[in-house]
């Protein structure tokens, strides 16, 4: 059987690590693989590339990873006089889970997983209060109810320990092999996707209430770690969002713009688009280089005037804006390859990573 095809949706001027490309070709060599579509935010992951959509006749849980259902949701929020430092001090402690009986939880908890509800997690997860900086498509922005200077909450998180438990149950027996019981895996996967979506809504509600606003429903909520049946094939997305006529928030960094795009990706891109800027440095490199260039206080304030809430000094350096690719280059690549059209861009006001010591509920 011939090796699967690999397409890279990035321009020659975009920097893509050779290790990430090698991982794409390693995945393409797996039994049953049909096509690997690499997004412009492609970077190496643990055993599989991040920023790729991979179609196959065989379902491989490790191509989805442990954070099943991880995604980004965008919520309208209305706040008067949003001063960054004042609002940063009012953010709730999103490391402290809600009790399963909390009044904010108005639906059945998927998989009955009552742990870690309303928490953000670590790594590149965040909750951000952002301002619409520019409108690029007036009609589409109007349909979404977005206008210049409007505030939104951007929530990036997933299924927390539930997704980890699902992948571990598979890998302990089958390693990186295919799912032995596809129906059982998909049932658990779908619960984790629902849990991740609920979790993003709970965090948005917690933040809105803490900032004196009324919680609202999301205008965008797309996961980027998932698998689904498309055209008779299993379409795995690892750090790639559903781009089949969807609105997607492509995240920048805590010191740069993010872009909400109208995605219209076709079969050659496995109906997928990028989910963010994509790392250009490993966490170890970002920590080493960042400590040589920046102080902690410098990293708490960004070039766009926003404020960062992060009680973990190491995480501050690991997630510094300089550790990521330029979001504008990623968006340009999506546009050039006719995968998406920008609708609005946002700038951060407050970005929450993890609570400061003595943080509030």
Short mmCIF file of C-alpha atoms in Angstrom, two decimals:
data_model
loop_
_atom_site.label_atom_id
_atom_site.label_comp_id
_atom_site.label_asym_id
_atom_site.label_seq_id
_atom_site.Cartn_x
_atom_site.Cartn_y
_atom_site.Cartn_z
CA UNK A 1 0.00 0.00 0.00
CA UNK A 2 1.48 3.42 -0.95
CA UNK A 3 2.49 5.86 1.75
CA UNK A 4 -0.02 8.57 2.58
CA UNK A 5 0.34 12.02 1.01
CA UNK A 6 1.64 14.98 3.03
CA UNK A 7 0.69 18.61 2.28
CA UNK A 8 2.15 21.59 4.12
CA UNK A 9 0.02 24.75 4.10
CA UNK A 10 2.80 27.23 4.78
CA UNK A 11 4.73 29.61 2.56
CA UNK A 12 8.45 29.36 1.92
CA UNK A 13 9.01 32.30 4.27
CA UNK A 14 7.30 30.48 7.15
CA UNK A 15 9.65 28.65 9.49
CA UNK A 16 8.72 25.01 10.08
CA UNK A 17 10.97 22.76 12.16
CA UNK A 18 12.40 19.78 10.32
CA UNK A 19 11.51 17.59 13.30
CA UNK A 20 7.85 18.48 12.83
CA UNK A 21 8.00 17.63 9.13
CA UNK A 22 9.73 14.35 9.98
CA UNK A 23 6.87 13.52 12.35
CA UNK A 24 4.36 14.20 9.57
CA UNK A 25 6.12 11.70 7.32
CA UNK A 26 6.36 9.17 10.16
CA UNK A 27 2.61 9.44 10.66
CA UNK A 28 2.07 9.15 6.90
CA UNK A 29 3.82 5.77 7.02
CA UNK A 30 1.36 4.28 9.53
CA UNK A 31 -0.94 1.50 8.36
CA UNK A 32 -4.14 2.87 6.86
CA UNK A 33 -3.06 6.52 6.66
CA UNK A 34 -4.41 8.40 3.64
CA UNK A 35 -3.43 12.07 3.95
CA UNK A 36 -1.59 14.37 6.37
CA UNK A 37 -2.32 18.10 6.18
CA UNK A 38 0.18 20.26 8.07
CA UNK A 39 -0.95 23.71 9.15
CA UNK A 40 1.31 26.82 9.24
CA UNK A 41 1.57 26.56 13.06
CA UNK A 42 3.07 23.05 12.78
CA UNK A 43 5.58 22.10 15.48
CA UNK A 44 6.87 18.85 17.02
CA UNK A 45 4.79 17.00 19.60
CA UNK A 46 5.29 13.89 21.70
CA UNK A 47 5.28 11.23 19.03
CA UNK A 48 3.00 13.10 16.64
CA UNK A 49 3.04 16.59 15.12
CA UNK A 50 1.00 19.43 16.60
CA UNK A 51 -0.79 21.53 14.02
CA UNK A 52 -1.82 18.68 11.73
CA UNK A 53 -4.98 16.98 10.47
CA UNK A 54 -4.53 13.31 9.58
CA UNK A 55 -7.03 11.11 7.73
CA UNK A 56 -6.85 7.34 7.97
CA UNK A 57 -8.79 4.12 7.53
CA UNK A 58 -7.60 3.25 11.06
CA UNK A 59 -8.30 5.15 14.30
CA UNK A 60 -5.14 6.00 16.27
CA UNK A 61 -5.86 7.48 19.74
CA UNK A 62 -2.30 8.82 20.11
CA UNK A 63 -2.89 11.11 17.11
CA UNK A 64 -5.58 12.88 19.16
CA UNK A 65 -3.49 12.83 22.33
CA UNK A 66 -4.44 13.11 25.96
CA UNK A 67 -6.18 16.51 25.93
CA UNK A 68 -9.21 15.29 23.98
CA UNK A 69 -11.65 18.08 23.22
CA UNK A 70 -9.17 20.87 23.90
CA UNK A 71 -10.39 23.95 22.10
CA UNK A 72 -10.98 27.68 22.12
CA UNK A 73 -14.28 29.42 22.83
CA UNK A 74 -15.10 33.11 22.51
CA UNK A 75 -17.70 34.78 24.73
CA UNK A 76 -19.06 38.34 24.60
CA UNK A 77 -18.58 40.25 27.85
CA UNK A 78 -19.65 43.74 28.84
CA UNK A 79 -17.51 45.64 31.35
CA UNK A 80 -17.28 49.36 32.01
CA UNK A 81 -13.82 50.97 32.21
CA UNK A 82 -11.69 47.84 31.74
CA UNK A 83 -8.41 48.84 33.43
CA UNK A 84 -6.05 45.84 32.98
CA UNK A 85 -4.32 45.75 36.37
CA UNK A 86 -7.53 46.37 38.33
CA UNK A 87 -9.37 43.61 36.46
CA UNK A 88 -6.42 41.23 36.76
CA UNK A 89 -6.70 41.44 40.54
CA UNK A 90 -10.37 40.40 40.32
CA UNK A 91 -9.88 37.24 38.25
CA UNK A 92 -11.01 34.12 40.14
CA UNK A 93 -8.64 31.27 40.97
CA UNK A 94 -9.15 29.00 37.98
CA UNK A 95 -6.85 26.37 39.46
CA UNK A 96 -9.42 25.74 42.19
CA UNK A 97 -12.18 23.44 40.90
CA UNK A 98 -15.89 24.03 41.31
CA UNK A 99 -17.88 21.65 43.44
CA UNK A 100 -20.02 19.37 41.19
CA UNK A 101 -23.06 20.77 42.97
CA UNK A 102 -22.21 24.41 42.19
CA UNK A 103 -25.15 26.43 40.88
CA UNK A 104 -23.17 27.31 37.73
CA UNK A 105 -23.39 23.66 36.65
CA UNK A 106 -26.87 23.39 35.15
CA UNK A 107 -26.44 20.18 33.16
CA UNK A 108 -25.32 16.59 33.60
CA UNK A 109 -21.54 16.34 33.85
CA UNK A 110 -20.20 14.30 30.89
CA UNK A 111 -18.75 10.92 31.92
CA UNK A 112 -19.66 11.85 35.51
CA UNK A 113 -16.18 13.39 35.82
CA UNK A 114 -16.69 15.80 38.69
CA UNK A 115 -13.01 16.60 39.22
CA UNK A 116 -11.28 19.74 37.90
CA UNK A 117 -14.51 21.44 36.79
CA UNK A 118 -13.97 25.08 35.88
CA UNK A 119 -10.17 24.86 35.85
CA UNK A 120 -7.81 25.96 33.09
CA UNK A 121 -4.81 23.62 33.42
CA UNK A 122 -1.21 24.39 32.52
CA UNK A 123 0.90 24.58 29.37
CA UNK A 124 -0.52 26.85 26.68
CA UNK A 125 -4.02 26.98 28.19
CA UNK A 126 -5.33 30.40 29.17
CA UNK A 127 -8.36 32.60 29.76
CA UNK A 128 -8.09 36.05 28.27
CA UNK A 129 -10.09 39.23 28.43
CA UNK A 130 -9.48 40.80 25.02
CA UNK A 131 -10.64 43.79 23.01
CA UNK A 132 -11.69 43.76 19.37
CA UNK A 133 -8.90 45.78 17.81
CA UNK A 134 -9.87 45.69 14.15
CA UNK A 135 -12.72 44.41 11.99
CA UNK A 136 -11.61 42.80 8.73
CA UNK A 137 -15.00 41.60 7.44
CA UNK A 138 -17.79 43.98 8.44
CA UNK A 139 -20.73 41.80 7.42
CA UNK A 140 -19.44 38.65 9.12
CA UNK A 141 -18.46 40.53 12.27
CA UNK A 142 -21.93 42.07 12.40
CA UNK A 143 -23.50 38.60 12.20
CA UNK A 144 -21.41 37.58 15.22
CA UNK A 145 -22.34 40.79 17.04
CA UNK A 146 -18.74 42.05 17.14
CA UNK A 147 -17.70 45.69 16.75
CA UNK A 148 -14.49 47.67 17.29
CA UNK A 149 -13.56 48.04 20.98
CA UNK A 150 -15.98 45.30 22.11
CA UNK A 151 -14.66 43.04 24.85
CA UNK A 152 -14.60 39.24 24.63
CA UNK A 153 -13.44 36.37 26.80
CA UNK A 154 -11.22 33.85 25.01
CA UNK A 155 -11.02 30.49 26.80
CA UNK A 156 -8.49 27.83 25.77
CA UNK A 157 -8.66 24.55 27.66
CA UNK A 158 -9.70 20.93 27.30
CA UNK A 159 -10.84 17.80 29.10
CA UNK A 160 -8.14 17.90 31.81
CA UNK A 161 -7.68 14.57 33.61
CA UNK A 162 -10.58 12.90 31.80
CA UNK A 163 -8.79 12.93 28.44
CA UNK A 164 -5.58 11.77 30.08
CA UNK A 165 -7.42 8.84 31.64
CA UNK A 166 -8.90 7.83 28.29
CA UNK A 167 -5.57 7.86 26.45
CA UNK A 168 -3.77 6.10 29.30
CA UNK A 169 -6.30 3.27 29.29
CA UNK A 170 -5.48 2.74 25.63
CA UNK A 171 -1.68 3.16 25.68
CA UNK A 172 -1.16 0.91 28.70
CA UNK A 173 -2.43 -1.98 26.58
CA UNK A 174 -1.89 -0.95 22.96
CA UNK A 175 0.82 1.72 23.06
CA UNK A 176 0.72 3.86 19.90
CA UNK A 177 -1.30 1.22 18.06
CA UNK A 178 -4.84 1.57 16.72
CA UNK A 179 -7.96 1.51 18.88
CA UNK A 180 -8.91 -2.09 19.60
CA UNK A 181 -12.56 -1.17 20.24
CA UNK A 182 -13.35 1.82 18.05
CA UNK A 183 -16.91 2.28 19.33
CA UNK A 184 -15.79 2.27 22.97
CA UNK A 185 -13.00 4.78 22.28
CA UNK A 186 -15.31 7.08 20.32
CA UNK A 187 -17.94 6.99 23.07
CA UNK A 188 -15.33 8.00 25.67
CA UNK A 189 -13.82 10.56 23.27
CA UNK A 190 -17.19 12.22 22.66
CA UNK A 191 -17.81 12.51 26.40
CA UNK A 192 -14.41 14.21 26.80
CA UNK A 193 -15.22 16.64 23.97
CA UNK A 194 -18.48 17.56 25.69
CA UNK A 195 -16.68 17.89 29.03
CA UNK A 196 -14.12 20.27 27.51
CA UNK A 197 -16.85 22.47 26.05
CA UNK A 198 -18.70 22.55 29.39
CA UNK A 199 -15.45 23.41 31.15
CA UNK A 200 -14.83 26.39 28.89
CA UNK A 201 -18.36 27.67 29.58
CA UNK A 202 -17.88 27.28 33.33
CA UNK A 203 -14.63 29.23 33.31
CA UNK A 204 -16.15 32.01 31.23
CA UNK A 205 -19.05 32.24 33.67
CA UNK A 206 -16.71 32.31 36.68
CA UNK A 207 -14.66 35.14 35.17
CA UNK A 208 -17.67 37.14 34.03
CA UNK A 209 -19.25 37.03 37.48
CA UNK A 210 -15.96 37.93 39.17
CA UNK A 211 -15.62 40.96 36.89
CA UNK A 212 -19.18 42.10 37.52
CA UNK A 213 -20.57 41.00 34.16
CA UNK A 214 -23.41 38.70 33.15
CA UNK A 215 -22.27 35.31 31.74
CA UNK A 216 -23.16 34.87 28.07
CA UNK A 217 -23.20 32.00 25.59
CA UNK A 218 -20.19 31.56 23.29
CA UNK A 219 -20.23 32.90 19.75
CA UNK A 220 -17.40 30.49 18.83
CA UNK A 221 -16.45 27.14 20.38
CA UNK A 222 -14.27 24.81 18.32
CA UNK A 223 -12.06 22.02 19.63
CA UNK A 224 -8.72 21.23 18.00
CA UNK A 225 -7.85 17.82 19.49
CA UNK A 226 -10.39 15.31 18.20
CA UNK A 227 -11.28 12.57 15.75
CA UNK A 228 -14.41 12.22 13.62
CA UNK A 229 -15.63 10.26 10.62
CA UNK A 230 -15.41 12.31 7.41
CA UNK A 231 -16.01 10.70 4.03
CA UNK A 232 -15.62 7.22 5.46
CA UNK A 233 -12.22 8.01 7.02
CA UNK A 234 -11.13 8.81 10.56
CA UNK A 235 -10.04 12.44 10.56
CA UNK A 236 -7.66 13.05 13.48
CA UNK A 237 -6.94 16.64 14.44
CA UNK A 238 -4.02 17.40 16.77
CA UNK A 239 -3.71 21.15 17.27
CA UNK A 240 -5.88 21.80 14.22
CA UNK A 241 -9.41 23.20 14.24
CA UNK A 242 -12.40 22.14 12.17
CA UNK A 243 -12.20 24.40 9.14
CA UNK A 244 -15.30 23.18 7.31
CA UNK A 245 -17.28 26.45 7.16
CA UNK A 246 -16.69 27.22 10.83
CA UNK A 247 -15.73 30.34 12.76
CA UNK A 248 -12.42 29.69 14.50
CA UNK A 249 -10.33 31.72 16.93
CA UNK A 250 -6.67 31.35 15.96
CA UNK A 251 -4.80 32.31 19.12
CA UNK A 252 -1.75 34.53 19.11
CA UNK A 253 0.19 35.06 22.33
CA UNK A 254 -0.45 36.98 25.53
CA UNK A 255 1.43 39.94 23.99
CA UNK A 256 0.09 39.90 20.44
CA UNK A 257 -3.12 39.83 18.47
CA UNK A 258 -5.39 36.84 17.98
CA UNK A 259 -7.62 36.39 14.92
CA UNK A 260 -11.17 35.16 14.59
CA UNK A 261 -11.44 33.73 11.09
CA UNK A 262 -14.14 32.33 8.85
CA UNK A 263 -12.71 28.97 7.85
CA UNK A 264 -13.45 27.36 4.49
CA UNK A 265 -10.83 24.64 4.16
CA UNK A 266 -11.32 21.83 1.66
CA UNK A 267 -10.38 18.18 1.35
CA UNK A 268 -6.73 18.91 0.50
CA UNK A 269 -6.36 20.49 3.96
CA UNK A 270 -8.45 17.75 5.59
CA UNK A 271 -11.11 20.42 6.21
CA UNK A 272 -8.90 21.99 8.89
CA UNK A 273 -7.18 25.24 9.85
CA UNK A 274 -4.47 26.32 12.29
CA UNK A 275 -5.37 26.73 15.95
CA UNK A 276 -2.72 29.24 17.01
CA UNK A 277 0.66 30.81 16.42
CA UNK A 278 2.55 27.58 17.12
CA UNK A 279 5.69 27.27 19.20
CA UNK A 280 9.06 28.11 17.68
CA UNK A 281 11.03 27.30 20.86
CA UNK A 282 10.90 24.32 23.17
CA UNK A 283 9.89 25.09 26.73
CA UNK A 284 13.48 24.51 27.88
CA UNK A 285 14.85 26.95 25.28
CA UNK A 286 12.19 29.56 26.08
CA UNK A 287 13.03 29.30 29.80
CA UNK A 288 16.78 29.59 29.23
CA UNK A 289 16.62 32.43 26.71
CA UNK A 290 13.87 34.27 28.53
CA UNK A 291 15.75 34.39 31.83
CA UNK A 292 18.72 35.89 30.00
CA UNK A 293 16.60 38.65 28.42
CA UNK A 294 13.65 39.43 30.71
CA UNK A 295 12.69 39.91 34.32
CA UNK A 296 9.48 38.47 35.75
CA UNK A 297 7.98 41.94 36.03
CA UNK A 298 8.73 42.65 32.38
CA UNK A 299 6.80 39.54 31.40
CA UNK A 300 3.76 40.50 33.51
CA UNK A 301 3.21 43.52 31.26
CA UNK A 302 3.10 43.18 27.51
CA UNK A 303 3.99 45.49 24.61
CA UNK A 304 0.27 46.02 23.92
CA UNK A 305 -0.36 47.25 27.47
CA UNK A 306 -2.05 44.13 28.79
CA UNK A 307 -1.47 42.40 32.12
CA UNK A 308 -0.59 38.75 32.72
CA UNK A 309 -1.81 36.79 35.75
CA UNK A 310 0.65 33.97 36.34
CA UNK A 311 1.89 32.84 39.74
CA UNK A 312 4.26 30.29 38.17
CA UNK A 313 7.52 32.03 37.23
CA UNK A 314 8.75 29.16 35.07
CA UNK A 315 5.49 29.17 33.10
CA UNK A 316 5.85 32.92 32.51
CA UNK A 317 9.12 32.32 30.67
CA UNK A 318 7.99 29.14 28.90
CA UNK A 319 4.94 30.91 27.51
CA UNK A 320 6.60 34.21 26.64
CA UNK A 321 5.41 35.74 23.34
CA UNK A 322 8.91 35.28 21.87
CA UNK A 323 8.53 31.49 22.24
CA UNK A 324 5.87 31.51 19.50
CA UNK A 325 5.76 32.17 15.78
CA UNK A 326 4.34 35.41 14.46
CA UNK A 327 0.56 35.08 14.36
CA UNK A 328 0.35 37.37 11.31
CA UNK A 329 2.49 34.94 9.29
CA UNK A 330 0.17 32.05 10.24
CA UNK A 331 -2.91 34.05 9.24
CA UNK A 332 -1.28 35.15 5.98
CA UNK A 333 -0.57 31.50 5.15
CA UNK A 334 -4.18 30.53 5.84
CA UNK A 335 -5.35 33.33 3.55
CA UNK A 336 -2.82 32.58 0.80
CA UNK A 337 -3.84 28.92 0.77
CA UNK A 338 -7.53 29.91 0.74
CA UNK A 339 -8.26 28.12 4.02
CA UNK A 340 -9.70 31.06 5.97
CA UNK A 341 -10.68 34.73 5.89
CA UNK A 342 -10.00 37.07 8.86
CA UNK A 343 -13.13 38.49 10.50
CA UNK A 344 -11.76 40.40 13.51
CA UNK A 345 -8.49 40.67 15.37
CA UNK A 346 -8.25 41.11 19.14
CA UNK A 347 -5.64 42.41 21.55
CA UNK A 348 -5.28 41.08 25.10
CA UNK A 349 -6.33 43.15 28.12
CA UNK A 350 -5.73 40.51 30.82
CA UNK A 351 -4.37 37.03 30.20
CA UNK A 352 -4.80 34.46 32.97
CA UNK A 353 -2.41 31.51 33.09
CA UNK A 354 -2.43 30.40 36.74
CA UNK A 355 -3.37 32.03 40.03
CA UNK A 356 -1.12 34.33 41.99
CA UNK A 357 -0.47 33.27 45.56
CA UNK A 358 -3.52 34.02 47.63
CA UNK A 359 -5.73 34.09 44.51
CA UNK A 360 -9.51 34.34 44.89
CA UNK A 361 -12.21 31.84 44.09
#
